[in-house]
PDB file of C-alpha atoms in Angstrom:
ATOM      1  CA  MET M   1       0.261   0.310   0.102  1.00 59.00           C
ATOM      2  CA  SER M   2       3.218   2.612   0.068  1.00 59.00           C
ATOM      3  CA  ASN M   3       2.517   3.131  -3.046  1.00 65.00           C
ATOM      4  CA  ALA M   4      -1.190   2.982  -3.165  1.00 67.00           C
ATOM      5  CA  SER M   5      -2.853   6.476  -3.740  1.00 69.00           C
ATOM      6  CA  PRO M   6      -5.481   7.821  -2.088  1.00 72.00           C
ATOM      7  CA  GLY M   7      -8.990   6.075  -1.481  1.00 73.00           C
ATOM      8  CA  TRP M   8     -11.322   3.419  -0.232  1.00 76.00           C
ATOM      9  CA  TYR M   9      -9.775   0.073  -0.106  1.00 75.00           C
ATOM     10  CA  PRO M  10     -10.800  -3.774   1.070  1.00 76.00           C
ATOM     11  CA  VAL M  11      -9.547  -4.684   4.425  1.00 73.00           C
ATOM     12  CA  ASP M  12     -11.291  -7.248   6.649  1.00 68.00           C
ATOM     13  CA  GLY M  13     -15.047  -7.998   4.666  1.00 66.00           C
ATOM     14  CA  GLY M  14     -14.996  -4.026   4.499  1.00 73.00           C
ATOM     15  CA  GLN M  15     -13.312  -1.045   2.842  1.00 76.00           C
ATOM     16  CA  ARG M  16     -11.344   1.863   4.453  1.00 75.00           C
ATOM     17  CA  TYR M  17     -10.021   4.932   3.493  1.00 73.00           C
ATOM     18  CA  TRP M  18      -5.948   5.227   2.560  1.00 73.00           C
ATOM     19  CA  ASP M  19      -5.496   8.914   2.735  1.00 71.00           C
ATOM     20  CA  GLY M  20      -1.739   7.983   0.296  1.00 71.00           C
ATOM     21  CA  GLN M  21       0.567   7.340   3.317  1.00 74.00           C
ATOM     22  CA  GLN M  22      -0.728   4.989   5.919  1.00 76.00           C
ATOM     23  CA  TRP M  23      -4.664   4.045   6.944  1.00 75.00           C
ATOM     24  CA  THR M  24      -7.134   6.465   8.658  1.00 76.00           C
ATOM     25  CA  GLU M  25      -9.442   5.850  11.295  1.00 72.00           C
ATOM     26  CA  HIS M  26     -12.616   6.116   8.209  1.00 71.00           C
ATOM     27  CA  PHE M  27     -14.169   2.585   7.850  1.00 70.00           C
ATOM     28  CA  HIS M  28     -17.612   1.428   6.043  1.00 66.00           C
ATOM     29  CA  SER M  29     -19.296  -1.505   6.207  1.00 62.00           C
ATOM     30  CA  GLN M  30     -21.158  -4.008   3.943  1.00 56.00           C
ATOM     31  CA  THR M  31     -24.992  -4.297   4.343  1.00 51.00           C
ATOM     32  CA  GLU M  32     -26.786  -6.205   2.029  1.00 40.00           C
ATOM     33  CA  ASN M  33     -30.678  -5.676   1.444  1.00 40.00           C
ATOM     34  CA  SER M  34     -32.825  -7.770  -1.185  1.00 38.00           C
ATOM     35  CA  ARG M  35     -32.338  -5.726  -4.046  1.00 40.00           C
ATOM     36  CA  THR M  36     -28.949  -3.596  -3.574  1.00 41.00           C
ATOM     37  CA  GLN M  37     -26.092  -3.416  -1.595  1.00 45.00           C
ATOM     38  CA  GLN M  38     -25.124  -0.506   0.373  1.00 47.00           C
ATOM     39  CA  TRP M  39     -21.865   1.106   1.981  1.00 46.00           C
ATOM     40  CA  GLN M  40     -23.003   3.152   5.437  1.00 46.00           C
ATOM     41  CA  PRO M  41     -20.341   4.846   7.526  1.00 47.00           C
ATOM     42  CA  GLN M  42     -20.041   3.024  10.883  1.00 48.00           C
ATOM     43  CA  ALA M  43     -19.732   4.664  14.044  1.00 47.00           C
ATOM     44  CA  LYS M  44     -16.770   6.823  15.385  1.00 51.00           C
ATOM     45  CA  VAL M  45     -13.654   4.506  17.108  1.00 55.00           C
ATOM     46  CA  GLU M  46     -12.447   5.306  20.274  1.00 66.00           C
ATOM     47  CA  THR M  47      -8.738   5.662  19.487  1.00 73.00           C
ATOM     48  CA  ARG M  48      -7.475   7.501  22.669  1.00 83.00           C
ATOM     49  CA  HIS M  49      -7.050   6.670  26.569  1.00 87.00           C
ATOM     50  CA  PRO M  50      -9.683   9.288  28.279  1.00 85.00           C
ATOM     51  CA  GLN M  51      -7.239  10.008  30.653  1.00 89.00           C
ATOM     52  CA  ALA M  52      -3.997  10.171  27.978  1.00 87.00           C
ATOM     53  CA  ASP M  53      -2.746  13.309  29.528  1.00 90.00           C
ATOM     54  CA  ALA M  54      -4.035  12.837  33.541  1.00 91.00           C
ATOM     55  CA  PRO M  55      -0.901  13.257  35.765  1.00 93.00           C
ATOM     56  CA  GLY M  56       1.406  10.834  36.227  1.00 93.00           C
ATOM     57  CA  THR M  57       0.471   9.276  32.472  1.00 94.00           C
ATOM     58  CA  LEU M  58       3.679   7.572  31.171  1.00 94.00           C
ATOM     59  CA  TRP M  59       1.912   5.863  28.247  1.00 94.00           C
ATOM     60  CA  SER M  60      -1.599   4.749  27.016  1.00 93.00           C
ATOM     61  CA  ALA M  61      -3.412   3.296  24.335  1.00 92.00           C
ATOM     62  CA  VAL M  62      -6.937   1.633  23.085  1.00 91.00           C
ATOM     63  CA  GLY M  63      -7.086  -1.071  21.190  1.00 90.00           C
ATOM     64  CA  ARG M  64      -8.023  -1.447  17.799  1.00 88.00           C
ATOM     65  CA  PRO M  65     -10.337  -5.051  16.882  1.00 86.00           C
ATOM     66  CA  LEU M  66     -11.522  -5.701  14.233  1.00 80.00           C
ATOM     67  CA  THR M  67     -15.259  -6.111  15.357  1.00 74.00           C
ATOM     68  CA  HIS M  68     -14.320  -2.463  16.954  1.00 70.00           C
ATOM     69  CA  PHE M  69     -16.343  -3.292  19.530  1.00 72.00           C
ATOM     70  CA  ALA M  70     -15.441  -2.714  23.039  1.00 73.00           C
ATOM     71  CA  PRO M  71     -12.042  -2.470  22.796  1.00 83.00           C
ATOM     72  CA  GLY M  72      -9.329  -2.663  25.666  1.00 88.00           C
ATOM     73  CA  LYS M  73      -8.184   0.291  27.256  1.00 91.00           C
ATOM     74  CA  TYR M  74      -4.630   0.824  28.891  1.00 93.00           C
ATOM     75  CA  ARG M  75      -2.699   3.586  31.307  1.00 93.00           C
ATOM     76  CA  LEU M  76       0.815   2.847  32.397  1.00 94.00           C
ATOM     77  CA  THR M  77       2.281   5.184  35.647  1.00 94.00           C
ATOM     78  CA  GLU M  78       5.165   4.873  37.439  1.00 93.00           C
ATOM     79  CA  HIS M  79       3.421   2.141  39.785  1.00 93.00           C
ATOM     80  CA  TYR M  80       0.606   0.778  38.141  1.00 94.00           C
ATOM     81  CA  LEU M  81      -0.439  -1.121  34.547  1.00 94.00           C
ATOM     82  CA  PHE M  82      -4.165   0.065  34.300  1.00 92.00           C
ATOM     83  CA  PHE M  83      -6.329  -1.804  31.672  1.00 86.00           C
ATOM     84  CA  GLU M  84     -10.159  -2.204  30.863  1.00 86.00           C
ATOM     85  CA  LYS M  85     -11.193  -4.930  28.533  1.00 77.00           C
ATOM     86  CA  GLY M  86     -14.855  -6.022  27.908  1.00 64.00           C
ATOM     87  CA  ALA M  87     -18.411  -5.352  27.116  1.00 54.00           C
ATOM     88  CA  LEU M  88     -22.080  -6.284  29.063  1.00 49.00           C
ATOM     89  CA  ARG M  89     -19.311  -6.634  31.770  1.00 51.00           C
ATOM     90  CA  THR M  90     -15.570  -4.174  32.854  1.00 53.00           C
ATOM     91  CA  ASN M  91     -12.819  -6.227  34.014  1.00 64.00           C
ATOM     92  CA  ALA M  92     -11.001  -2.950  35.337  1.00 76.00           C
ATOM     93  CA  GLN M  93      -6.949  -4.467  36.782  1.00 84.00           C
ATOM     94  CA  GLN M  94      -4.014  -2.988  37.786  1.00 89.00           C
ATOM     95  CA  ILE M  95      -1.025  -4.973  37.913  1.00 91.00           C
ATOM     96  CA  PRO M  96       2.234  -4.236  40.219  1.00 92.00           C
ATOM     97  CA  VAL M  97       4.756  -2.440  37.389  1.00 92.00           C
ATOM     98  CA  HIS M  98       8.090  -4.133  39.191  1.00 91.00           C
ATOM     99  CA  GLU M  99       6.257  -7.795  38.736  1.00 92.00           C
ATOM    100  CA  ILE M 100       6.566  -7.455  35.113  1.00 92.00           C
ATOM    101  CA  TYR M 101       9.769  -9.139  33.743  1.00 89.00           C
ATOM    102  CA  ASP M 102       9.403  -9.420  30.278  1.00 91.00           C
ATOM    103  CA  VAL M 103       8.012  -8.053  27.387  1.00 91.00           C
ATOM    104  CA  ASP M 104       7.423  -9.439  24.103  1.00 92.00           C
ATOM    105  CA  ALA M 105       5.617  -7.646  21.033  1.00 92.00           C
ATOM    106  CA  LYS M 106       4.324  -9.633  18.222  1.00 92.00           C
ATOM    107  CA  GLN M 107       2.225  -8.141  14.743  1.00 92.00           C
ATOM    108  CA  THR M 108       0.108 -10.993  13.039  1.00 92.00           C
ATOM    109  CA  VAL M 109       0.245  -9.887   8.896  1.00 90.00           C
ATOM    110  CA  THR M 110      -3.744  -8.738   9.059  1.00 88.00           C
ATOM    111  CA  GLN M 111      -2.401  -6.967  12.162  1.00 91.00           C
ATOM    112  CA  LYS M 112       0.468  -5.945   9.404  1.00 91.00           C
ATOM    113  CA  ALA M 113      -1.925  -4.724   7.546  1.00 89.00           C
ATOM    114  CA  ARG M 114      -4.529  -2.528   9.679  1.00 88.00           C
ATOM    115  CA  GLY M 115      -1.422  -0.781  11.591  1.00 91.00           C
ATOM    116  CA  VAL M 116      -1.617  -2.595  15.306  1.00 92.00           C
ATOM    117  CA  GLY M 117       0.133  -5.146  16.843  1.00 93.00           C
ATOM    118  CA  THR M 118      -0.491  -7.145  20.863  1.00 94.00           C
ATOM    119  CA  ILE M 119       2.093  -6.797  23.969  1.00 94.00           C
ATOM    120  CA  THR M 120       2.718  -9.592  26.015  1.00 94.00           C
ATOM    121  CA  LEU M 121       3.174  -8.827  29.297  1.00 92.00           C
ATOM    122  CA  PHE M 122       4.465 -12.138  31.353  1.00 93.00           C
ATOM    123  CA  VAL M 123       4.140 -11.326  35.389  1.00 92.00           C
ATOM    124  CA  GLN M 124       4.898 -12.835  38.683  1.00 89.00           C
ATOM    125  CA  ARG M 125       2.152 -12.486  40.836  1.00 83.00           C
ATOM    126  CA  SER M 126       3.100 -13.613  44.653  1.00 82.00           C
ATOM    127  CA  ASN M 127       0.407 -16.554  44.556  1.00 84.00           C
ATOM    128  CA  GLY M 128       2.661 -17.361  40.551  1.00 87.00           C
ATOM    129  CA  ARG M 129       3.143 -16.485  37.154  1.00 89.00           C
ATOM    130  CA  GLU M 130       0.550 -15.045  34.251  1.00 90.00           C
ATOM    131  CA  VAL M 131       0.203 -13.783  30.832  1.00 91.00           C
ATOM    132  CA  VAL M 132      -1.165 -10.620  30.352  1.00 89.00           C
ATOM    133  CA  LYS M 133      -2.334  -9.308  26.286  1.00 91.00           C
ATOM    134  CA  ILE M 134      -2.533  -5.928  24.964  1.00 91.00           C
ATOM    135  CA  GLU M 135      -4.428  -6.681  21.685  1.00 91.00           C
ATOM    136  CA  ASP M 136      -4.865  -4.703  18.794  1.00 92.00           C
ATOM    137  CA  ILE M 137      -2.945  -1.037  19.622  1.00 91.00           C
ATOM    138  CA  ALA M 138      -1.036   1.173  17.189  1.00 91.00           C
ATOM    139  CA  GLU M 139       1.483   2.351  19.994  1.00 88.00           C
ATOM    140  CA  PHE M 140       2.648  -1.357  20.227  1.00 92.00           C
ATOM    141  CA  ARG M 141       6.064  -0.503  19.730  1.00 92.00           C
ATOM    142  CA  GLU M 142       5.988   2.735  22.015  1.00 93.00           C
ATOM    143  CA  GLY M 143       4.207   0.568  24.677  1.00 92.00           C
ATOM    144  CA  VAL M 144       7.123  -2.366  24.916  1.00 92.00           C
ATOM    145  CA  SER M 145       9.893   0.450  24.864  1.00 93.00           C
ATOM    146  CA  GLU M 146       8.761   2.429  27.735  1.00 94.00           C
ATOM    147  CA  LEU M 147       6.993  -0.472  29.879  1.00 94.00           C
ATOM    148  CA  ASN M 148      10.295  -2.302  29.867  1.00 92.00           C
ATOM    149  CA  ARG M 149      11.568   0.926  31.126  1.00 94.00           C
ATOM    150  CA  VAL M 150       9.233   1.472  33.757  1.00 93.00           C
ATOM    151  CA  ALA M 151       9.665  -2.413  35.470  1.00 92.00           C
ATOM    152  CA  HIS M 152      13.306  -2.005  35.100  1.00 91.00           C
ATOM    153  CA  GLU M 153      13.356   1.195  37.359  1.00 92.00           C
ATOM    154  CA  ARG M 154      10.684  -0.242  39.366  1.00 90.00           C
ATOM    155  CA  ARG M 155      12.264  -2.790  40.747  1.00 88.00           C
ATOM    156  CA  LEU M 156      15.813  -0.885  40.474  1.00 89.00           C
ATOM    157  CA  VAL M 157      14.168   0.927  43.238  1.00 88.00           C
ATOM    158  CA  MET M 158      13.059  -2.465  45.049  1.00 85.00           C
ATOM    159  CA  GLN M 159      15.824  -3.876  45.743  1.00 84.00           C
ATOM    160  CA  THR M 160      17.705  -0.490  46.614  1.00 83.00           C
ATOM    161  CA  ARG M 161      14.937  -0.394  49.538  1.00 81.00           C
ATOM    162  CA  ALA M 162      15.263  -4.232  50.569  1.00 79.00           C
ATOM    163  CA  THR M 163      19.365  -3.676  50.454  1.00 77.00           C
ATOM    164  CA  THR M 164      18.515  -0.243  52.427  1.00 73.00           C
ATOM    165  CA  GLN M 165      16.450  -2.096  55.043  1.00 69.00           C
ATOM    166  CA  THR M 166      18.670  -5.251  55.179  1.00 63.00           C
ATOM    167  CA  ILE M 167      22.016  -2.954  55.868  1.00 61.00           C
ATOM    168  CA  ASN M 168      19.993  -0.944  58.230  1.00 61.00           C
ATOM    169  CA  TYR M 169      19.549  -4.406  60.544  1.00 57.00           C
ATOM    170  CA  SER M 170      22.257  -5.307  60.769  1.00 55.00           C
ATOM    171  CA  GLY M 171      24.377  -2.719  61.945  1.00 54.00           C
ATOM    172  CA  THR M 172      24.094  -2.330  65.982  1.00 49.00           C
ATOM    173  CA  PRO M 173      21.896  -3.179  68.984  1.00 48.00           C
ATOM    174  CA  LEU M 174      20.423   0.352  70.330  1.00 44.00           C
ATOM    175  CA  GLY M 175      20.789  -1.739  73.693  1.00 46.00           C
ATOM    176  CA  ALA M 176      24.595  -1.364  72.850  1.00 47.00           C
ATOM    177  CA  VAL M 177      24.478   2.566  71.819  1.00 46.00           C
ATOM    178  CA  PRO M 178      25.283   4.598  74.911  1.00 50.00           C
ATOM    179  CA  GLY M 179      22.568   6.668  76.149  1.00 49.00           C
ATOM    180  CA  VAL M 180      19.978   4.365  74.497  1.00 44.00           C
ATOM    181  CA  GLY M 181      17.742   1.858  76.963  1.00 45.00           C
ATOM    182  CA  GLY M 182      16.208   5.254  79.281  1.00 45.00           C
ATOM    183  CA  ALA M 183      16.164   5.579  82.978  1.00 47.00           C
ATOM    184  CA  GLY M 184      15.777   2.428  85.141  1.00 45.00           C
ATOM    185  CA  VAL M 185      16.473  -0.164  82.084  1.00 45.00           C
ATOM    186  CA  SER M 186      19.605  -1.219  81.891  1.00 46.00           C
ATOM    187  CA  ALA M 187      21.199  -1.786  78.310  1.00 46.00           C
ATOM    188  CA  PRO M 188      22.841  -5.125  76.968  1.00 52.00           C
ATOM    189  CA  VAL M 189      26.410  -4.933  77.452  1.00 46.00           C
ATOM    190  CA  SER M 190      28.201  -5.271  73.838  1.00 49.00           C
ATOM    191  CA  GLU M 191      30.547  -7.968  73.084  1.00 50.00           C
ATOM    192  CA  PRO M 192      34.181  -6.891  72.293  1.00 49.00           C
ATOM    193  CA  GLN M 193      33.820  -6.751  68.512  1.00 52.00           C
ATOM    194  CA  GLN M 194      35.951  -9.112  66.900  1.00 53.00           C
ATOM    195  CA  ALA M 195      37.836  -8.992  63.401  1.00 50.00           C
ATOM    196  CA  PRO M 196      34.719 -10.431  60.920  1.00 49.00           C
ATOM    197  CA  ALA M 197      35.222 -13.490  59.369  1.00 51.00           C
ATOM    198  CA  PRO M 198      35.958 -13.826  55.534  1.00 53.00           C
ATOM    199  CA  ALA M 199      32.755 -14.231  55.374  1.00 56.00           C
ATOM    200  CA  ALA M 200      31.357 -11.746  56.783  1.00 64.00           C
ATOM    201  CA  ALA M 201      34.194  -8.917  54.624  1.00 63.00           C
ATOM    202  CA  GLU M 202      32.914 -10.897  50.896  1.00 66.00           C
ATOM    203  CA  ASP M 203      29.125  -9.918  52.265  1.00 75.00           C
ATOM    204  CA  VAL M 204      30.366  -6.047  52.914  1.00 70.00           C
ATOM    205  CA  ILE M 205      31.657  -6.023  49.286  1.00 73.00           C
ATOM    206  CA  SER M 206      28.944  -7.172  47.572  1.00 74.00           C
ATOM    207  CA  GLN M 207      26.914  -4.721  49.235  1.00 79.00           C
ATOM    208  CA  ILE M 208      28.854  -1.891  48.698  1.00 78.00           C
ATOM    209  CA  GLN M 209      29.378  -3.173  44.571  1.00 75.00           C
ATOM    210  CA  ARG M 210      25.614  -3.765  44.721  1.00 79.00           C
ATOM    211  CA  LEU M 211      25.350  -0.243  45.562  1.00 78.00           C
ATOM    212  CA  GLY M 212      27.548   0.902  42.950  1.00 75.00           C
ATOM    213  CA  SER M 213      25.662  -0.431  39.947  1.00 74.00           C
ATOM    214  CA  LEU M 214      22.607   1.031  41.887  1.00 76.00           C
ATOM    215  CA  HIS M 215      24.326   4.407  41.633  1.00 69.00           C
ATOM    216  CA  GLU M 216      25.687   4.134  38.007  1.00 76.00           C
ATOM    217  CA  ALA M 217      22.030   3.065  36.576  1.00 73.00           C
ATOM    218  CA  GLY M 218      20.655   6.177  38.945  1.00 73.00           C
ATOM    219  CA  VAL M 219      18.604   5.272  41.076  1.00 73.00           C
ATOM    220  CA  ILE M 220      20.732   6.312  44.025  1.00 76.00           C
ATOM    221  CA  THR M 221      22.602   9.216  44.452  1.00 80.00           C
ATOM    222  CA  ALA M 222      25.704  10.031  45.134  1.00 79.00           C
ATOM    223  CA  ASP M 223      25.997  10.975  48.721  1.00 80.00           C
ATOM    224  CA  GLU M 224      23.465   8.357  49.134  1.00 81.00           C
ATOM    225  CA  PHE M 225      26.476   5.687  47.484  1.00 77.00           C
ATOM    226  CA  ALA M 226      29.023   7.710  49.501  1.00 79.00           C
ATOM    227  CA  ALA M 227      27.562   7.643  52.796  1.00 81.00           C
ATOM    228  CA  LYS M 228      26.533   3.906  53.117  1.00 81.00           C
ATOM    229  CA  LYS M 229      29.779   2.977  51.181  1.00 79.00           C
ATOM    230  CA  ALA M 230      31.251   4.715  54.022  1.00 79.00           C
ATOM    231  CA  GLU M 231      28.816   3.178  56.155  1.00 81.00           C
ATOM    232  CA  LEU M 232      29.967  -0.811  55.276  1.00 75.00           C
ATOM    233  CA  LEU M 233      33.894   0.049  54.805  1.00 73.00           C
ATOM    234  CA  SER M 234      33.191   0.965  58.982  1.00 74.00           C
ATOM    235  CA  ARG M 235      32.391  -2.846  59.568  1.00 70.00           C
ATOM    236  CA  LEU M 236      35.918  -3.829  58.286  1.00 63.00           C
TER     237      LEU M 236
END
């Protein structure tokens, strides 16, 4: 169709208008009566998510199924992917983006002619794995890129929090800190510190390496990295 002139062309049992460069959203469906065939324009198809410009929206899309009936609606934020499907009964769900561990794109021959594709998400839920499909959308390539980026960044944030909690909880007990314990409460006497075992030293080095990776990825700042590194080195 790249060299075709503008006009109406048969597509999926009806006709669609080609503007000379791409398919438009103008369709005709064929209906028959006892004597003649008449071409009637279909109802207007919604092609833009109603919350596309809402604060926090990073990517959005509306499905374009062949039937043009009850298209899926999808919206991505920093924390969740929201999607709605269904006609008589809407099935609205949300997926925490850090649970998305793989994103694939696929375009069939029929979808290529219509300028749409399908995104397949592989989600790791607490109760098992799940496969979610975002079907018949024009923005599927942009969607794959944005979903991969946001999911990766969110997983790094979750890993940073887990690492920070591990470091904080493995510090000196409150009872061993001077001035902690309160009046009338005897604080536990801390045992003399011993040289760290080789395994403990390797664990500290491993944590510093992980923090370095997070710093290079831009998840934590240089000051945060330096402070945590100094804290870890003080234990050696």
